[in-house]
mmCIF file of C-alpha atoms in Angstrom:
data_model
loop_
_atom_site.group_PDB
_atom_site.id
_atom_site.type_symbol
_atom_site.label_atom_id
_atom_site.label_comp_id
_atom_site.label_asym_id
_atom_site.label_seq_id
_atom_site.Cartn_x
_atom_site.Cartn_y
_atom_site.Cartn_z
ATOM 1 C CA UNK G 248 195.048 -269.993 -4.473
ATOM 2 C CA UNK G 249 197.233 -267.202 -4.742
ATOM 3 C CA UNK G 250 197.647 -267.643 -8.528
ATOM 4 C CA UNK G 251 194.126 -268.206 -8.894
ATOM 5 C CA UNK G 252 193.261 -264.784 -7.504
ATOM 6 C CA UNK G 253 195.063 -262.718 -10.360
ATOM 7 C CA UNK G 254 193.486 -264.730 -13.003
ATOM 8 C CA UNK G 255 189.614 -264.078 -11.621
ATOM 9 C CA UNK G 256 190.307 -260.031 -11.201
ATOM 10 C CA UNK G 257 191.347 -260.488 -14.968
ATOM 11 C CA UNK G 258 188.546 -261.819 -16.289
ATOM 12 C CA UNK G 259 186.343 -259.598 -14.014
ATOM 13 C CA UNK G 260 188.436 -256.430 -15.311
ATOM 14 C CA UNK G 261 187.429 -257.990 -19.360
ATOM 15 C CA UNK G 262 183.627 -258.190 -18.288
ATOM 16 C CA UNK G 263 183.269 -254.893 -16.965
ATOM 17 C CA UNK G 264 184.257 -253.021 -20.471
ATOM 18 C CA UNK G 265 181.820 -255.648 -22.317
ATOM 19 C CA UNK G 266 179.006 -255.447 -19.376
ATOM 20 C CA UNK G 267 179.336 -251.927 -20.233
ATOM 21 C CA UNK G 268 179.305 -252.364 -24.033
ATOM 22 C CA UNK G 269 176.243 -254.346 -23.641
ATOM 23 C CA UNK G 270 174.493 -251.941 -21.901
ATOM 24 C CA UNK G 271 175.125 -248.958 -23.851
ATOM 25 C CA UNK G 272 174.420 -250.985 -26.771
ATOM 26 C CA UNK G 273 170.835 -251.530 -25.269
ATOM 27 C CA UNK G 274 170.463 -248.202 -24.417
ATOM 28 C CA UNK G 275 171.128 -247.279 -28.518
ATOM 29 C CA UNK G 276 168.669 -249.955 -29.938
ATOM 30 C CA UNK G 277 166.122 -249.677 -27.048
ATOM 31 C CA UNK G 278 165.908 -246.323 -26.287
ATOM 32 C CA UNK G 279 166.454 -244.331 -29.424
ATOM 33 C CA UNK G 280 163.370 -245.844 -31.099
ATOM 34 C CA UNK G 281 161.166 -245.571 -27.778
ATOM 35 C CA UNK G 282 162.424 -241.812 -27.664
ATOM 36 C CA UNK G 283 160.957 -241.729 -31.274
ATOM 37 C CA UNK G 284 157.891 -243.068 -30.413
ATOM 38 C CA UNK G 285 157.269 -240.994 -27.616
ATOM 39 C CA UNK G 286 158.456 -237.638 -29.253
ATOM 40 C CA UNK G 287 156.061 -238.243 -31.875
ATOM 41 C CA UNK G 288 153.159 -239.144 -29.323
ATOM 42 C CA UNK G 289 153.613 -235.570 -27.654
ATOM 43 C CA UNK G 290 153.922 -233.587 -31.248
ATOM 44 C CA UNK G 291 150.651 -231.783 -32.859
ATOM 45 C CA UNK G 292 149.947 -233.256 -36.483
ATOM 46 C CA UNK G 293 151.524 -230.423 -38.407
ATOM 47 C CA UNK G 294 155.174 -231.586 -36.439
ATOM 48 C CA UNK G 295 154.586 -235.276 -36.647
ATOM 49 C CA UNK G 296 154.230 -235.526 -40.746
ATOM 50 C CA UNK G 297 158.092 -236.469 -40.855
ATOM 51 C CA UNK G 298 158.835 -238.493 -37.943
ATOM 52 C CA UNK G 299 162.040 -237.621 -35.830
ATOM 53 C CA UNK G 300 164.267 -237.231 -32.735
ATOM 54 C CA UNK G 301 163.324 -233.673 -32.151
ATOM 55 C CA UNK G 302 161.053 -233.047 -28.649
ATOM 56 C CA UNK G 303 157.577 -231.664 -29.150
ATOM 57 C CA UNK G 304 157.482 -228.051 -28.652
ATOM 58 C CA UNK G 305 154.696 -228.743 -26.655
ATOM 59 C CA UNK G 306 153.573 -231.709 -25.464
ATOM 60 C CA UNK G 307 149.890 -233.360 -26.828
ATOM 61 C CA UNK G 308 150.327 -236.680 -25.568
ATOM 62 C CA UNK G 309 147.108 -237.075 -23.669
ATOM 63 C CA UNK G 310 145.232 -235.410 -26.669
ATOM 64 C CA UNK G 311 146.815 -237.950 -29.224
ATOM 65 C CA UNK G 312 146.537 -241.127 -26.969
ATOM 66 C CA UNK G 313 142.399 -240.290 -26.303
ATOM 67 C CA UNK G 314 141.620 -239.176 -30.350
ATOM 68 C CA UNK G 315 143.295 -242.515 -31.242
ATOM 69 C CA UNK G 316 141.292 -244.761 -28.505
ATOM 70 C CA UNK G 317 138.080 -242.871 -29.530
ATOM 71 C CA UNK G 318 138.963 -242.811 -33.900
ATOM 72 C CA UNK G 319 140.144 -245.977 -33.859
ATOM 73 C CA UNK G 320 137.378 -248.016 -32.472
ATOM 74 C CA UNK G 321 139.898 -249.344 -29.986
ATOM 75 C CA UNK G 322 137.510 -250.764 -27.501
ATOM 76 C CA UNK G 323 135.853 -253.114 -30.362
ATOM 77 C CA UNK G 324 138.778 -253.984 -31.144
ATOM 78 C CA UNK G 325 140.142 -255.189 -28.071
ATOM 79 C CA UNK G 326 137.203 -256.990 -27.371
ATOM 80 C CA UNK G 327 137.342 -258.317 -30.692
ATOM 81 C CA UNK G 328 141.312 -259.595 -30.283
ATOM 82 C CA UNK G 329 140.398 -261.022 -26.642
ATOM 83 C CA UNK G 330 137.289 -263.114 -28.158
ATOM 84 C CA UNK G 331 140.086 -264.409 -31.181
ATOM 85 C CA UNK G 332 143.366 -264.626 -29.103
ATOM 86 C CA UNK G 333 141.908 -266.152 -25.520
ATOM 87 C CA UNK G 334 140.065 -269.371 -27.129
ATOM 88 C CA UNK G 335 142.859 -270.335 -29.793
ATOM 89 C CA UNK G 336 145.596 -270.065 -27.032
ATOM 90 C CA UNK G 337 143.354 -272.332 -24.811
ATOM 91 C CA UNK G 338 142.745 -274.850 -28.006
ATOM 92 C CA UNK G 339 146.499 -274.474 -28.688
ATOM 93 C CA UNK G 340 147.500 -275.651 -25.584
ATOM 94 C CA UNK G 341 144.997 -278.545 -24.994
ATOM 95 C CA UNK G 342 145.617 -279.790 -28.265
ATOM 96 C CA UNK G 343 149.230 -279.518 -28.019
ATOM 97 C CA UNK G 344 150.139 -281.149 -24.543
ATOM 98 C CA UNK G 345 148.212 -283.822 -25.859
ATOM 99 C CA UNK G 346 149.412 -284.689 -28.684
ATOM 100 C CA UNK G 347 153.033 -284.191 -27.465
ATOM 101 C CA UNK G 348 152.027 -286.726 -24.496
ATOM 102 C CA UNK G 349 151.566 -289.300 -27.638
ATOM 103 C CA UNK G 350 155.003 -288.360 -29.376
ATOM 104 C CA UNK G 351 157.067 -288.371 -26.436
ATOM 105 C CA UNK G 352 155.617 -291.773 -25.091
ATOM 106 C CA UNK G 353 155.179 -293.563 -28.143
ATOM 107 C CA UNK G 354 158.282 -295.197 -30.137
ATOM 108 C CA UNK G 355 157.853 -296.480 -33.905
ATOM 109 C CA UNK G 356 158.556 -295.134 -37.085
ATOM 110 C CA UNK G 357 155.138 -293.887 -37.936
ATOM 111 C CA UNK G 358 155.068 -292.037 -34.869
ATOM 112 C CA UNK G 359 158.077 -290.415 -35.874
ATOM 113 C CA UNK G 360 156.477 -289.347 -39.498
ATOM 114 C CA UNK G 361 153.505 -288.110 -37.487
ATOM 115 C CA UNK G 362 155.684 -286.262 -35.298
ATOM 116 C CA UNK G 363 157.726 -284.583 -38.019
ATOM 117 C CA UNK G 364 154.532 -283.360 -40.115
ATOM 118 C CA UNK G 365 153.220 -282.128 -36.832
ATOM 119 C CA UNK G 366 155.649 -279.603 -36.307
ATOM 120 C CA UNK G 367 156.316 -278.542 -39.769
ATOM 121 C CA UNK G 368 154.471 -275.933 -39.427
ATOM 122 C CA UNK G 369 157.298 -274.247 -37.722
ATOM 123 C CA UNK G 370 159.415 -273.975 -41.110
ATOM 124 C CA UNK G 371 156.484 -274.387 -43.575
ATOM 125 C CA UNK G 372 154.448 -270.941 -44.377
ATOM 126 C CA UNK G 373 150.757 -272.323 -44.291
ATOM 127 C CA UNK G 374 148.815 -272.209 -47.721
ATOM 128 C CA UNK G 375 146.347 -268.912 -46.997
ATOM 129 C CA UNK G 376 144.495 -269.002 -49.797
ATOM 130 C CA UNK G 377 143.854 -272.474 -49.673
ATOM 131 C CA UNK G 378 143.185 -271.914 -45.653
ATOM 132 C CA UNK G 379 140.379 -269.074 -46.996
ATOM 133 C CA UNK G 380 139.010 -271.596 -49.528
ATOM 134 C CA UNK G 381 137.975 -274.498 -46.837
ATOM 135 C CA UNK G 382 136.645 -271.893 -44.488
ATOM 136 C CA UNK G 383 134.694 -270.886 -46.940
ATOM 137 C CA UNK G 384 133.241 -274.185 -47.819
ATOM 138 C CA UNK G 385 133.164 -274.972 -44.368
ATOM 139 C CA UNK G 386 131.271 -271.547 -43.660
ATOM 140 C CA UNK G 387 133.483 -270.175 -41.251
ATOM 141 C CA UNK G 388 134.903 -267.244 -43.227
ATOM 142 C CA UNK G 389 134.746 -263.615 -41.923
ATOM 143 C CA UNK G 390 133.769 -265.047 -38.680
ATOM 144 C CA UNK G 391 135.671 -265.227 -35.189
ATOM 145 C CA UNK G 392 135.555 -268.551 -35.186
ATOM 146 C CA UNK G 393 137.228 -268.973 -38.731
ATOM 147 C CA UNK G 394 140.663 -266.954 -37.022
ATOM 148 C CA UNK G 395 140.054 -269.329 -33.787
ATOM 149 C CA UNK G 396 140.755 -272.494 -36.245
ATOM 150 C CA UNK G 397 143.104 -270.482 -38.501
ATOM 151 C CA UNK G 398 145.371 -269.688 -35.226
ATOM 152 C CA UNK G 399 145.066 -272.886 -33.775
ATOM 153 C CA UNK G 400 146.697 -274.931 -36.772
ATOM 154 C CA UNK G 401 148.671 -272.311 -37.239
ATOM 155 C CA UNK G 402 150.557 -272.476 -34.058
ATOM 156 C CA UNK G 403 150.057 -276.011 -32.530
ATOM 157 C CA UNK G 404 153.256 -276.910 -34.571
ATOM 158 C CA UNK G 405 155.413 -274.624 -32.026
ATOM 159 C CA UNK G 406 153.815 -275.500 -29.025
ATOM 160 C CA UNK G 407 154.123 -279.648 -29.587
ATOM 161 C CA UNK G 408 157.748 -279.055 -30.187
ATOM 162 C CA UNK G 409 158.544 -277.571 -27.032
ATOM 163 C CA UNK G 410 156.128 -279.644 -25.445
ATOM 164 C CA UNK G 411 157.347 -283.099 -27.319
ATOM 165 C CA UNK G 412 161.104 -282.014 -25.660
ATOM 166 C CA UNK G 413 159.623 -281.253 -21.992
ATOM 167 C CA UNK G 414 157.785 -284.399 -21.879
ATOM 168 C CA UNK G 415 160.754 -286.519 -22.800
ATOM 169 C CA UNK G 416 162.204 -285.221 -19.918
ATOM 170 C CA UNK G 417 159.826 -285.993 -17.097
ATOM 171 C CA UNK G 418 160.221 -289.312 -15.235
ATOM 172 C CA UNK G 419 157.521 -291.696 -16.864
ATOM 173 C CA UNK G 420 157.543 -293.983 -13.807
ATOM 174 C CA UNK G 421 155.445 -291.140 -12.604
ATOM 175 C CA UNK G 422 152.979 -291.993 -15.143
ATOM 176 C CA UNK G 423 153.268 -295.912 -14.538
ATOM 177 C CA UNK G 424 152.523 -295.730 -11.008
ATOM 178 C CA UNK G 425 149.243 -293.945 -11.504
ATOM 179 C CA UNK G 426 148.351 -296.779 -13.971
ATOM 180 C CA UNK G 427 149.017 -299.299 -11.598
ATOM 181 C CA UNK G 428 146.823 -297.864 -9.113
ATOM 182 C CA UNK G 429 144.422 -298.538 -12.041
ATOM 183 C CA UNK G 430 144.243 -294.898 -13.980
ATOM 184 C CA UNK G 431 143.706 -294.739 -17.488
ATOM 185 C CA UNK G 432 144.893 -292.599 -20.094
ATOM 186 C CA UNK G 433 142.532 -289.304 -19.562
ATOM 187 C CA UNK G 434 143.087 -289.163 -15.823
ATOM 188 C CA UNK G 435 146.683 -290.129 -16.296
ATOM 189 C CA UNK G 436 146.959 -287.065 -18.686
ATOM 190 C CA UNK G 437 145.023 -284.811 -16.685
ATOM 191 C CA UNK G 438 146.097 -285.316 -13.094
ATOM 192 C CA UNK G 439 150.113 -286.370 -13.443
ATOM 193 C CA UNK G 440 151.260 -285.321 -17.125
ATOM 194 C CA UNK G 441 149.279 -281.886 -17.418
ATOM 195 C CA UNK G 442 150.342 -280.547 -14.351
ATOM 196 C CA UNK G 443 154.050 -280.880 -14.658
ATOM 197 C CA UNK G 444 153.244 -279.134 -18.122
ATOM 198 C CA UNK G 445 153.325 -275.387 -16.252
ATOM 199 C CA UNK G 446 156.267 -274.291 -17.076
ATOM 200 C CA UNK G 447 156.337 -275.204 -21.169
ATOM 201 C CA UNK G 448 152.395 -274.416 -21.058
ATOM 202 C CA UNK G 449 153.335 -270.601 -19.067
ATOM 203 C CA UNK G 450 155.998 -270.514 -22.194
ATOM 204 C CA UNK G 451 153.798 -271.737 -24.885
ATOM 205 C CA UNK G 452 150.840 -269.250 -23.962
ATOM 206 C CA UNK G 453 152.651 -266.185 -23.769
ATOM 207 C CA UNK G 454 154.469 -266.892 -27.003
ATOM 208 C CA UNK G 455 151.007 -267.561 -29.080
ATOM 209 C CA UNK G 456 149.360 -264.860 -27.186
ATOM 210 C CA UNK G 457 152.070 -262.173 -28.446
ATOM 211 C CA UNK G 458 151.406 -264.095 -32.186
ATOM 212 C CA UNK G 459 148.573 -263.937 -32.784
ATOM 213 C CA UNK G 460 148.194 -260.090 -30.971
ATOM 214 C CA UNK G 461 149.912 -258.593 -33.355
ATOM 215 C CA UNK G 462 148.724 -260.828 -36.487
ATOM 216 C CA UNK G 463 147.349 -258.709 -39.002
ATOM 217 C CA UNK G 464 147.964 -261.318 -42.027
ATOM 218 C CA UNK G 465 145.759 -264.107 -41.224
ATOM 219 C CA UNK G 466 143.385 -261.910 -39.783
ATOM 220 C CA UNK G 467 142.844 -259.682 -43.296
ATOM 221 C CA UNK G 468 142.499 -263.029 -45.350
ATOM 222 C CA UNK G 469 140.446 -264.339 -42.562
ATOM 223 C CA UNK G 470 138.164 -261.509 -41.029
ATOM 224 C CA UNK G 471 138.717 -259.057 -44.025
ATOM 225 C CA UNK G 472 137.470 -256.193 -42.058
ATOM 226 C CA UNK G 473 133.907 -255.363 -40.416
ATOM 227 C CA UNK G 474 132.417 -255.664 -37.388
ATOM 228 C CA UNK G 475 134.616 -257.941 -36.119
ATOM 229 C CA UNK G 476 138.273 -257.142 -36.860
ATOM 230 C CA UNK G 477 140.940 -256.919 -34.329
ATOM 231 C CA UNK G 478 143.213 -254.437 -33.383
ATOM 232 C CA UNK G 479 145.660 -254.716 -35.830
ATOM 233 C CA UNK G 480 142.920 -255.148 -38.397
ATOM 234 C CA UNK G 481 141.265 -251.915 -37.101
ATOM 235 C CA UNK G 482 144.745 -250.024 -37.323
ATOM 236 C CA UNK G 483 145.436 -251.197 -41.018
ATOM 237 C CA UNK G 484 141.699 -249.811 -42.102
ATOM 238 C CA UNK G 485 141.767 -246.554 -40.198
ATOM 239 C CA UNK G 486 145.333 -245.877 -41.572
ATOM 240 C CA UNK G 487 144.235 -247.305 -45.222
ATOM 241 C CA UNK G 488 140.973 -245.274 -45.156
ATOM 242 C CA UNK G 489 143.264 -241.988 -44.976
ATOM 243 C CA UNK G 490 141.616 -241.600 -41.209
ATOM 244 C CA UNK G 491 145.281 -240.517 -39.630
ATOM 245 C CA UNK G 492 146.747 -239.699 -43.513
ATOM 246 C CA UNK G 493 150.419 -238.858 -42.264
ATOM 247 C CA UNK G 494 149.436 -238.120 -38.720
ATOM 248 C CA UNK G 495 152.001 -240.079 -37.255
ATOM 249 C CA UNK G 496 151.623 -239.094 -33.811
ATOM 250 C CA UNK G 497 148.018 -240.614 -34.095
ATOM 251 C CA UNK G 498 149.192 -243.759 -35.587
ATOM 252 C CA UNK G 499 152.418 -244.266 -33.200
ATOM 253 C CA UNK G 500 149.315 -243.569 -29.918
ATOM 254 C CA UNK G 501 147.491 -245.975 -31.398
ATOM 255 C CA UNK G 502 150.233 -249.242 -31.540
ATOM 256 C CA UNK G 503 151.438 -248.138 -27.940
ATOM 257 C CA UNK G 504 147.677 -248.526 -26.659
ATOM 258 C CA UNK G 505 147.731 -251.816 -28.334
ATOM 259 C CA UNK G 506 150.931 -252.967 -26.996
ATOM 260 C CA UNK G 507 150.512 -252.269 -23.717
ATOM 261 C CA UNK G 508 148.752 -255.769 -22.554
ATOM 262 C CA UNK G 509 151.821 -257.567 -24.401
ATOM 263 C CA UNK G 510 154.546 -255.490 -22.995
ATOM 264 C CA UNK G 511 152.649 -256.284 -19.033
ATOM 265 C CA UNK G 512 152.214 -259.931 -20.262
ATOM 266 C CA UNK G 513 155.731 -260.184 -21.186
ATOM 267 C CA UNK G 514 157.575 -258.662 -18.019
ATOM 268 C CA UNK G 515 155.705 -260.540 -15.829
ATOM 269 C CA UNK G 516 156.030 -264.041 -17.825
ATOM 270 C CA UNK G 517 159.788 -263.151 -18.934
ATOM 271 C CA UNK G 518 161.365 -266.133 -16.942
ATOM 272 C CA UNK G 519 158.967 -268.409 -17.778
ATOM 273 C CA UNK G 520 159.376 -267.771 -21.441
ATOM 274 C CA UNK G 521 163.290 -268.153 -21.306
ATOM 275 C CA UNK G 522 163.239 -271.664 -18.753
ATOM 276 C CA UNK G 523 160.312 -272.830 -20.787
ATOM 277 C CA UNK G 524 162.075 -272.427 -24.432
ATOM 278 C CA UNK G 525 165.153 -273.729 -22.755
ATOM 279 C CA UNK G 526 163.906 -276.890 -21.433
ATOM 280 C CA UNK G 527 161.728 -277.329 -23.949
ATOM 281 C CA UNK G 528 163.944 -277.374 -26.578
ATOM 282 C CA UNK G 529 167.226 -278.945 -24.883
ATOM 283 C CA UNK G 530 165.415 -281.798 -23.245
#
């Protein structure tokens, strides 16, 4: 015991220096950039052209953040990214724990292939203007519900993998006693598998939700503009359209008004996201 004791204030004396390190580390690649951001928030247009570290000399934050809600159409545009984002995250993860029910409970080769093309999507960039082409055909284009499919095939592929891996690791006799007492597949799914699913699901919505948020490329090729574009579509027109020109402090008010329902979503669902990833993918 008593050589033990030396040896543990040790490595406690190596981790302060690097807990330290860490920290101030964070500090630099956290806080110099949200410093920028919110110096160039407070700044009139003539001392936002060239964006830096300077303070304002006086402060027009509240100015900036309403002329950018107001110019920027931002309450369309939320509404518009709510009526996209909410629907293909439920599809995502219906379709998803689903199909990763089938892959983890089924054995066979073909399974296997089925499983593999599933979630190629992860490493494979989908084919956009091919994507464009059948919505077209299928008369979906420059509609919500065009970006609703477009998002859902476009990000099942991550949520089956982490689902595939949680599944495997949930008892199946679980699954056999319910069919014993004579359930069948959809009830089986529904009242035993689905359930257990909260964690992976918690992970898997947060994740798409933040995708498909901030997606601006889909949702040009998609949407193209109009009445119905999201917020990122709505920034990349105003911007484009010479609205802000070089008014930065505009620009910079309007992404922090956007990103303020993903930075709440993501402290509140931070632990889920990291024990959902982890199980997911280790299991």
């Amino acid at each position: 015991m008593t050589a033990l004791a030396p040896r543990a204030r040790r490595r406690r004396t190596r981790r302060g220096p690097r807990a330290a390190f860490a920290v101030l580390l964070a500090a630099v690649v956290i806080g110099i950039p949200a410093w920028l951001v919110a110096a160039t928030i407070g700044k009139s247009s003539a001392d936002a052209q060239s964006p830096n570290l300077h303070p304002p000399k006086q402060w027009h934050a509240a100015a900036n953040l309403h002329t950018a809600f107001n110019q920027g159409q931002m309450a369309r545009g939320l509404l518009n990214t709510v009526l996209v984002v909410v629907p293909s995250v439920i599809l995502v993860l219906i379709l998803a724990a689903m199909a990763a029910w089938i892959f983890a409970r089924r054995a066979g080769r073909l399974t296997a292939v089925v499983y593999a093309v599933s979630i190629s999507g992860i490493v494979l960039p989908p084919t956009v203007i091919t994507m464009v082409l059948e919505l077209r055909k299928m008369g979906l284009a420059d509609t919500r519900v065009g970006l609703i499919c477009a998002y859902t095939g476009i990000y099942l592929s991550f949520a089956i993998f982490f689902m595939t891996g949680f599944i495997k690791g949930l008892p199946i006799e679980l699954e056999e006693a319910a069919g014993i007492d004579g359930a069948g597949p959809m009830r089986v799914f529904w009242s035993i598998v689905f359930p257990l699913l909260r964690p992976v699901i918690a992970t898997a919505a947060i994740m798409v939700t933040l995708f498909a948020w901030n997606d601006i490329f889909y949702a040009f090729f998609v949407l193209g503009g109009g009445g119905d574009a999201t917020l990122p579509l709505n920034l990349y027109q105003v911007a484009n359209a010479q609205l802000y020109q070089n008014n930065w402090n505009l620009i910079f008010a309007f992404i922090s008004i956007m990103s303020l329902p993903l930075v709440a979503l993501f402290m509140l669902g931070q632990r889920r996201i990291i024990s959902g990833i982890t199980s997911g993918a280790v299991k």
